[in-house]
Amino acid sequence: MEPTAAQESQAAGWWRQAAVYQVYPRSFADSNGDGLGDLKGVVSRVPYLAQLGIDAVWLSPFYPSALADGGYDVDDYRDVDPQLGTLADFDEMAARLHERGIKIIVDIVPNHTSSRHAWFLEALAAPKGSPARSRYIFRDGLGPDGALPPSDWTSMFGGPAWTRVPDGQWYLHLFAAEQPDLNWENREVRDDFLTTLRFWSDRGADGFRVDVAHGLAKNLAEPLEPLPARHHPAGLNGTHPLWDRDEVHDIYAEWRQVFNEYDPPRAGVAEAWVHPSRRPRYASPAGLGQAFNFDLLEANWRAGEFLRVITDGLAEAQRNGASTTWVLSNHDVVRHASRYALPAQDHLESTENAKGWLLSNGTSPEPDLKLGLRRARAATLLMLALPGSAYLYQGEELGLYEVADIPAELIQDPSFLRSGGAEKGRDGCRVPLPWSPDGASFGFGASAAHLPQPAWFGPLSVQAQEHDPASTLVMYRQALGWRRRLRTAERLEWVPGGHGQVLHFARPGGWQSVTNFGSEAVPLPPGTVVVASAPLKEGLLPADTTAWVLGS
Ligand code: NOJ
């Protein structure tokens, strides 16, 4: 039977309310015992992903890479790192996930290549002013002998954004020196990425997560513009020389045309740390279609903050015909079970916070981990009841905390290395997952994992939790199961009450979510409680708890 128009448009909009699970491949599952996760490892865990009840998997980069930045330094955009597998393994993984109805989102890193990319090696070997150099951003230095960097631009990982090459020129890298920035004014660069988008789409990718989506267009006019006094990536009005410039959307308009060559069209989600008022441009149907909204991730555990973030996010999405996204954790920030264990972070300016990894400065003062996990579970349940798509990060379904005590000599993150240890970096949320309570790497693989796993991983492992009805894993499974059944129109209605301490909303079809941010237990509306983030107290909803109620 031919699909109806409604079914077709539903298929095209699969991403609008999807629960997307982020796999950080090197830390998910290791099939060959080399300490590093791989694609066959993902294949072996497809039943787990299916049972969890997610709609899509987003894979962080699995390309050949020297791992100067956890794989976001890409040597070749159309291959798989030999340590992670082969293209055939990718095909196998895509087939197994698709069999279970799970979509695949591939991470594209267009702002920079790695310094081992064939183009960069060619650029180094080529003379000044050559076509090979013009794929990147090479400039002469300042000062009498050109020994000063061409501008005051700084790297997001600390230090200058320029590195000098032997013939005296400098190249730009807004991240690590091993991540030279591409020149997006170069047509060849643009065309090559269109080829890459088609390459993965043809191999079964259903969508793309676009790394540093707000960074590709730069003002390269001479003399290079100095940074504004208050350097901040979330430029408000498109005039910052490096971030969130209006011209970047010409690039995504071309990408959209490629996405629309496919049926259903390929989806896109922008990682763009921009002011909320500028986010819709990235999420436009004429552009990538969706953009990460990190506001929930940055909110403190307070009813008022959550309310503001949710109402703003939904209103923005409605105005622009996109659906909003929600994120509590990813591979760049401290896990939310640890964040909520800390005192509220009011002293961190939200602009600084927006860099995400600034949050990764460890866990002093002393965290209240029990409270952190209790609030994390409540926050997740609230998030999963919202219209829009929810992005989950591997391990949060186990209630994992940040691993805050990785010894300095084992830290891999360039933000730690380039800041001279001032920033602790992001390894604490990238420690390989515990699948079983014991073994060489808690079931991750047959040998020790590439980052050290703490002893407390054992009791939080998949095996330890999966038959425990009170566990975080079982709560995620239940919640994702109900979400699939209950989600309908992208609407919610707030139910007033709760003296500013309770967030209560109803979705069409009698689905209600109630979260108690206060300290006293509160009554629930009539109906059946289908999932709760903690046990009820004599029928009341206790502090720091969310419950879903199916109304009568
Ligand atoms: C954002 C990615 O999420 C992060 O992990 C990476 O370090 C930077 N982009 C640079 O690619």
XYZ file of C-alpha atoms and ligand atoms in Angstrom:
563
model
C 0.000 0.000 0.000
C 1.255 3.507 -0.854
C 2.014 5.638 2.226
C -0.479 8.427 2.814
C 0.597 12.074 2.647
C 0.306 12.257 6.449
C 2.543 9.207 6.879
C 5.058 10.670 4.483
C 5.231 13.983 6.264
C 5.552 12.145 9.570
C 8.481 10.195 8.138
C 10.087 13.436 6.971
C 9.650 14.981 10.417
C 10.945 11.975 12.397
C 13.469 14.206 14.159
C 10.923 16.686 15.510
C 10.214 14.764 18.708
C 12.943 12.152 18.583
C 14.832 10.892 21.610
C 18.413 10.909 20.324
C 21.132 8.996 22.164
C 24.673 10.266 21.757
C 27.324 7.581 21.414
C 30.896 8.671 22.029
C 32.300 5.716 20.068
C 35.709 5.426 21.707
C 34.059 5.044 25.108
C 30.930 3.020 24.356
C 31.916 -0.630 23.802
C 35.226 -2.225 22.848
C 34.843 -5.358 20.703
C 38.525 -6.254 20.227
C 40.071 -5.637 23.623
C 42.373 -2.770 22.658
C 40.907 -0.471 25.290
C 39.174 1.738 22.734
C 35.509 1.494 21.822
C 34.699 0.695 18.191
C 31.892 0.310 15.663
C 31.599 -3.452 16.163
C 31.144 -2.595 19.825
C 28.190 -0.415 18.877
C 26.784 -3.264 16.761
C 27.038 -5.620 19.744
C 24.954 -3.189 21.809
C 22.177 -2.521 19.298
C 19.768 -4.707 21.327
C 20.536 -2.534 24.362
C 19.797 0.637 22.396
C 16.580 -0.832 21.042
C 15.469 -1.879 24.508
C 16.243 1.582 25.839
C 13.615 2.933 23.462
C 15.489 5.711 21.677
C 14.628 6.888 18.160
C 18.091 7.778 16.868
C 21.773 7.483 17.631
C 24.141 10.395 17.137
C 27.711 9.167 16.806
C 30.496 11.546 17.770
C 33.351 11.390 15.211
C 34.655 7.947 14.271
C 36.921 9.193 11.462
C 40.664 8.576 11.239
C 42.177 10.923 13.801
C 45.266 11.437 15.936
C 42.849 12.199 18.797
C 44.294 15.622 19.511
C 40.700 16.569 20.357
C 38.800 13.347 20.964
C 38.245 12.746 17.234
C 37.134 16.315 16.407
C 40.442 16.537 14.552
C 39.523 14.677 11.367
C 42.126 13.241 8.981
C 39.647 11.999 6.394
C 35.927 12.778 6.356
C 34.987 9.782 4.263
C 36.547 6.932 6.197
C 36.524 5.170 9.562
C 39.494 5.205 11.945
C 41.180 1.786 11.586
C 41.208 1.528 15.377
C 37.411 1.843 15.315
C 36.721 -0.365 12.319
C 36.055 -0.073 8.608
C 33.454 1.356 6.268
C 31.994 -2.146 6.110
C 31.540 -1.994 9.893
C 29.728 1.313 9.478
C 27.410 -0.305 6.923
C 26.783 -3.211 9.259
C 26.043 -0.849 12.132
C 23.682 1.210 9.976
C 21.857 -1.929 8.852
C 21.481 -3.293 12.409
C 20.242 0.046 13.773
C 17.839 0.572 10.890
C 16.442 -2.947 11.346
C 15.403 -1.852 14.826
C 13.929 1.403 13.532
C 16.778 3.513 14.958
C 18.037 6.423 12.817
C 21.681 7.467 12.547
C 23.084 10.960 12.919
C 26.686 11.458 11.825
C 28.866 14.213 13.297
C 30.312 16.561 10.653
C 33.258 18.778 11.601
C 33.458 21.537 8.980
C 35.236 24.357 10.826
C 38.610 22.637 10.865
C 40.369 19.514 9.628
C 43.176 17.828 11.514
C 46.760 18.820 10.855
C 47.229 15.307 9.360
C 44.535 15.841 6.715
C 45.942 15.449 3.166
C 44.961 19.057 2.403
C 46.925 20.438 5.318
C 50.007 18.362 4.521
C 49.755 19.670 0.967
C 49.407 23.229 2.268
C 52.517 22.887 4.419
C 54.519 21.607 1.457
C 53.187 24.315 -0.879
C 54.484 27.898 -1.119
C 52.878 31.038 0.265
C 49.883 32.185 -1.740
C 49.371 28.761 -3.362
C 45.910 27.241 -3.982
C 46.773 24.537 -1.426
C 47.274 27.195 1.270
C 44.080 28.986 0.324
C 41.974 26.060 1.568
C 43.086 27.161 5.038
C 43.742 30.556 6.612
C 47.428 31.349 6.236
C 48.761 34.866 6.846
C 52.095 36.625 7.273
C 52.900 37.644 10.830
C 53.177 41.167 12.202
C 56.296 42.991 13.362
C 59.506 43.617 11.400
C 60.301 39.911 10.893
C 56.707 38.636 11.004
C 57.360 36.994 14.337
C 54.134 38.218 15.888
C 50.816 36.478 15.163
C 48.727 38.155 12.424
C 45.987 39.198 14.915
C 44.943 38.976 18.562
C 42.554 36.092 17.912
C 42.613 33.420 20.628
C 41.980 29.685 20.638
C 38.963 28.294 22.483
C 41.369 25.954 24.221
C 43.596 28.801 25.449
C 46.556 30.629 23.930
C 46.840 32.304 20.534
C 44.754 31.024 17.621
C 47.777 31.215 15.300
C 50.704 28.816 14.881
C 53.800 29.552 12.816
C 55.072 27.175 10.127
C 58.729 26.798 9.079
C 58.576 29.274 6.171
C 57.415 31.983 8.594
C 53.692 32.136 7.764
C 51.026 31.518 10.385
C 47.820 29.479 10.182
C 44.591 29.972 12.098
C 43.136 27.418 14.502
C 40.268 28.455 16.727
C 40.725 25.209 18.648
C 43.926 23.136 19.085
C 46.977 23.734 16.868
C 46.235 20.275 15.415
C 42.900 21.628 14.132
C 43.644 24.166 11.360
C 40.569 26.195 10.350
C 39.281 25.797 6.820
C 38.678 28.758 4.570
C 34.972 28.647 3.732
C 35.378 31.370 1.136
C 37.083 28.706 -0.976
C 34.664 26.978 -3.399
C 36.635 23.738 -3.348
C 36.161 23.479 0.434
C 32.422 23.993 0.041
C 32.115 21.403 -2.704
C 34.121 18.833 -0.815
C 31.733 18.994 2.137
C 28.758 18.566 -0.176
C 30.467 15.398 -1.408
C 30.915 14.249 2.189
C 27.253 14.874 3.030
C 26.211 12.765 0.045
C 28.764 10.092 0.901
C 27.261 9.421 4.354
C 23.679 9.989 3.218
C 24.176 7.342 0.531
C 25.542 4.994 3.209
C 22.452 5.400 5.356
C 23.026 8.449 7.547
C 19.638 9.962 8.352
C 20.998 13.232 9.637
C 24.013 15.293 10.613
C 25.131 17.033 13.772
C 27.165 20.036 12.689
C 30.149 20.852 14.871
C 30.867 24.541 15.632
C 28.167 25.480 13.126
C 28.484 29.170 14.024
C 32.199 29.373 13.231
C 32.626 28.704 9.530
C 32.182 32.236 8.165
C 34.858 34.686 9.288
C 35.742 38.222 8.425
C 39.090 37.689 6.720
C 39.354 41.190 5.258
C 42.753 42.845 5.812
C 43.732 44.180 8.219
C 42.241 41.431 10.350
C 39.710 42.874 12.733
C 40.722 42.816 16.408
C 38.474 40.937 18.804
C 35.769 43.048 20.430
C 36.638 44.097 23.992
C 34.323 41.528 25.505
C 35.250 38.483 23.523
C 32.373 36.104 23.627
C 31.369 33.466 21.097
C 27.675 34.264 21.313
C 27.941 37.459 19.247
C 24.613 39.219 19.357
C 24.280 40.804 15.975
C 26.387 39.024 13.403
C 29.267 41.512 13.513
C 31.840 39.505 15.467
C 34.793 38.729 13.172
C 34.784 35.026 14.039
C 31.443 33.814 15.344
C 27.848 33.677 14.191
C 28.221 35.813 11.102
C 25.219 36.111 8.811
C 27.065 34.728 5.766
C 27.322 31.315 7.429
C 23.706 30.646 6.449
C 24.570 30.689 2.737
C 26.572 27.549 3.440
C 23.651 25.806 5.138
C 21.256 26.816 2.373
C 23.446 24.724 0.051
C 23.523 21.866 2.526
C 19.736 21.951 2.717
C 19.553 21.397 -1.019
C 21.655 18.269 -0.598
C 19.540 17.096 2.361
C 16.435 17.508 0.235
C 17.816 15.306 -2.525
C 16.954 12.383 -0.224
C 13.674 10.859 0.786
C 13.043 11.454 3.612
C 15.215 14.572 3.580
C 18.308 14.284 5.732
C 18.040 16.111 9.040
C 20.520 18.572 10.504
C 21.207 19.898 13.973
C 23.560 22.801 14.581
C 25.936 22.987 17.475
C 25.896 26.771 17.664
C 26.706 28.545 20.918
C 24.894 31.722 19.955
C 22.513 34.124 21.583
C 19.026 32.527 21.722
C 17.658 35.264 19.475
C 20.021 34.128 16.699
C 19.383 30.388 17.050
C 16.346 30.288 14.737
C 18.547 31.122 11.770
C 20.374 27.827 12.211
C 17.149 25.942 12.888
C 15.382 27.362 9.839
C 13.774 24.833 7.447
C 15.856 26.531 4.739
C 19.002 25.749 6.727
C 19.932 22.907 9.037
C 16.401 22.523 10.436
C 17.305 22.242 14.087
C 19.815 23.752 16.520
C 20.868 22.649 19.959
C 19.236 24.667 22.688
C 21.694 24.480 25.595
C 19.643 26.699 27.896
C 18.304 23.779 29.945
C 21.811 22.468 30.411
C 22.836 25.864 31.773
C 19.844 26.367 34.052
C 20.161 25.928 37.780
C 17.804 23.520 39.514
C 15.123 26.126 40.136
C 11.504 26.095 38.984
C 11.685 29.687 37.719
C 14.752 29.075 35.579
C 13.357 25.888 34.065
C 10.033 27.607 33.380
C 11.680 30.505 31.570
C 13.916 28.254 29.482
C 11.044 25.974 28.484
C 8.580 28.717 27.587
C 11.222 30.645 25.621
C 12.375 27.511 23.789
C 8.877 26.472 22.792
C 7.859 29.972 21.714
C 10.986 30.325 19.615
C 10.386 26.985 17.912
C 6.767 27.811 17.229
C 7.649 31.143 15.651
C 10.094 29.470 13.304
C 8.470 26.215 12.329
C 11.310 24.205 13.881
C 10.961 21.912 16.873
C 13.109 22.724 19.838
C 15.828 20.527 21.292
C 16.607 19.768 24.917
C 19.962 18.743 26.308
C 21.093 18.062 29.862
C 24.421 16.345 29.185
C 26.848 15.765 26.359
C 30.537 14.961 25.851
C 31.607 18.575 26.521
C 30.069 19.286 29.914
C 30.060 17.926 33.443
C 27.439 15.181 33.739
C 24.170 16.507 35.124
C 24.123 14.120 38.092
C 27.300 15.904 39.253
C 26.234 19.417 38.264
C 23.112 19.229 40.391
C 25.223 17.988 43.278
C 26.981 21.361 43.430
C 25.653 24.586 44.867
C 23.867 26.715 42.239
C 26.405 28.296 39.923
C 25.173 31.872 40.037
C 28.680 33.237 40.263
C 29.503 31.887 36.795
C 28.410 34.435 34.257
C 26.100 32.801 31.805
C 28.273 34.017 28.915
C 31.228 32.110 30.290
C 29.024 29.212 31.094
C 28.000 29.121 27.466
C 31.381 27.765 26.541
C 30.214 24.573 28.114
C 33.551 23.116 28.938
C 34.218 25.860 31.469
C 31.856 23.869 33.591
C 34.426 21.110 33.556
C 36.577 22.476 36.291
C 36.066 19.497 38.526
C 33.817 19.026 41.492
C 34.963 21.197 44.324
C 33.260 22.213 46.598
C 32.200 18.905 48.073
C 29.280 17.601 46.002
C 26.118 16.051 47.450
C 25.998 13.163 44.975
C 22.803 11.593 46.260
C 20.952 14.866 45.823
C 22.618 15.364 42.434
C 21.309 12.070 41.086
C 17.874 12.598 42.564
C 17.590 15.954 40.789
C 19.145 14.604 37.593
C 16.468 11.916 37.391
C 13.738 14.470 38.016
C 15.180 16.821 35.391
C 15.421 14.036 32.822
C 11.852 12.950 33.359
C 10.695 16.538 32.984
C 12.751 16.935 29.798
C 11.390 13.727 28.277
C 7.828 14.976 28.714
C 8.466 18.152 26.721
C 7.557 18.607 23.059
C 10.657 18.724 20.852
C 13.588 16.379 20.613
C 15.599 15.238 23.595
C 19.314 14.546 23.234
C 20.641 12.026 25.756
C 24.300 11.316 26.384
C 25.613 7.776 26.854
C 25.829 6.818 30.504
C 23.289 9.303 31.788
C 20.753 6.458 31.695
C 22.958 4.770 34.316
C 23.041 7.881 36.480
C 26.798 8.167 35.983
C 28.576 11.008 37.690
C 31.528 12.934 36.345
C 34.801 11.117 37.067
C 36.487 14.028 38.801
C 39.773 12.457 39.835
C 41.501 11.321 36.639
C 45.243 11.663 37.321
C 46.823 14.573 35.434
C 49.164 12.315 33.488
C 46.235 10.373 32.012
C 44.140 13.356 30.929
C 43.659 13.502 27.151
C 41.679 16.720 26.672
C 43.558 19.549 24.915
C 41.740 22.158 27.005
C 43.610 20.762 30.047
C 46.916 20.657 28.230
C 46.649 24.060 26.523
C 45.474 25.812 29.685
C 48.441 24.461 31.634
C 46.056 22.423 33.776
C 43.885 25.400 34.744
C 40.887 23.783 33.065
C 40.300 20.241 34.098
C 38.840 19.351 30.729
C 36.112 17.042 29.552
C 37.527 13.557 30.085
C 35.462 13.106 33.246
C 32.291 12.573 31.207
C 34.035 10.470 28.552
C 35.147 7.541 30.694
C 34.131 4.224 29.056
C 30.762 2.835 30.093
C 30.394 0.086 32.696
C 28.343 -2.800 31.303
C 28.977 -5.328 34.084
C 29.800 -5.031 37.802
C 33.365 -6.338 37.410
C 35.938 -7.494 34.861
C 38.949 -5.785 33.296
C 36.909 -2.735 32.293
C 33.446 -3.421 33.733
C 32.361 -5.212 30.550
C 33.446 -2.360 28.267
C 36.055 -4.672 26.731
C 38.502 -7.431 27.539
C 41.283 -5.136 28.769
C 41.711 -1.902 30.703
C 39.860 1.039 29.152
C 41.635 4.031 27.582
C 40.574 6.267 30.480
C 40.621 4.883 34.031
C 37.230 3.776 35.394
C 36.550 4.283 39.103
C 35.485 1.426 41.418
C 32.050 3.023 41.893
C 31.248 2.240 38.229
C 30.526 -1.408 39.183
C 27.269 -0.852 41.071
C 26.152 1.599 38.350
C 26.762 -0.864 35.507
C 24.028 -1.954 33.108
C 23.958 -5.484 34.534
C 23.698 -4.224 38.090
C 20.735 -2.003 37.220
C 18.670 -3.714 34.611
C 16.576 -5.865 36.913
C 16.274 -3.305 39.689
C 12.937 -1.501 39.329
C 14.268 1.463 41.338
C 17.325 1.938 39.100
C 17.989 4.883 36.838
C 18.255 2.576 33.820
C 14.801 1.135 34.403
C 13.389 4.642 34.859
C 14.851 5.697 31.478
C 13.444 2.600 29.785
C 10.005 3.160 31.248
C 10.026 6.861 30.436
C 11.213 6.391 26.850
C 8.618 3.662 26.344
C 5.789 5.874 27.562
C 7.096 8.842 25.597
C 6.905 6.850 22.366
C 3.344 5.876 23.101
C 2.130 9.228 24.386
C 3.817 11.901 22.322
C 1.380 13.539 19.952
C 1.025 17.171 18.986
C 3.958 19.434 19.839
C 2.021 21.316 22.488
C 1.847 21.698 26.217
C -0.400 23.552 28.578
C 0.846 24.828 31.912
C -1.264 23.954 34.943
C -1.039 26.787 37.474
C -0.377 26.336 41.201
C 2.499 25.133 43.337
C 3.599 28.530 44.695
C 6.430 28.871 42.216
C 7.974 25.564 43.350
C 6.150 23.141 41.061
C 6.182 22.828 37.272
C 3.067 21.064 36.076
C 2.077 20.745 32.436
C -0.271 18.669 30.330
C 0.315 17.298 26.850
C -2.579 16.417 24.554
C -4.049 12.983 25.334
C -4.112 13.228 29.114
C -0.345 13.029 29.745
C 0.774 15.248 32.618
C 4.193 15.877 34.093
C 4.652 17.351 37.562
C 8.028 18.357 39.027
C 8.512 19.456 42.609
C 11.475 21.830 42.968
C 10.476 22.787 46.525
C 11.260 21.126 49.852
C 7.732 20.037 50.885
C 5.815 17.140 49.317
C 2.902 18.251 47.124
C -0.313 16.594 45.903
C -0.566 15.105 42.411
C -3.491 15.525 40.017
C -5.972 12.641 39.737
C -4.926 9.799 37.451
C -2.428 6.965 37.302
C 1.241 7.584 38.009
C 3.085 5.726 35.224
C 6.673 6.792 35.962
C 8.227 8.662 38.860
C 11.831 9.694 39.382
C 11.622 8.728 43.103
C 9.048 6.888 45.255
C 5.995 8.900 46.259
C 5.484 9.731 49.933
C 2.036 8.703 51.107
C 0.663 9.505 47.687
C 2.387 12.914 47.583
C 5.179 14.048 45.260
C 8.292 14.591 47.412
C 10.979 17.256 46.930
C 13.208 17.069 43.838
C 10.960 14.569 42.073
C 9.032 14.348 38.791
C 6.037 12.109 38.141
C 4.066 11.432 34.975
C 0.353 11.046 35.488
C -2.083 9.662 32.947
C -5.268 11.575 33.493
C -8.666 10.045 33.764
C 32.506 21.059 19.737
C 32.683 19.630 20.121
O 31.516 19.195 20.756
C 33.898 19.587 21.015
O 34.045 18.328 21.612
C 35.105 19.957 20.178
O 36.231 20.050 21.033
C 34.925 21.302 19.510
N 33.627 21.438 18.932
C 35.934 21.487 18.411
O 35.663 20.623 17.331
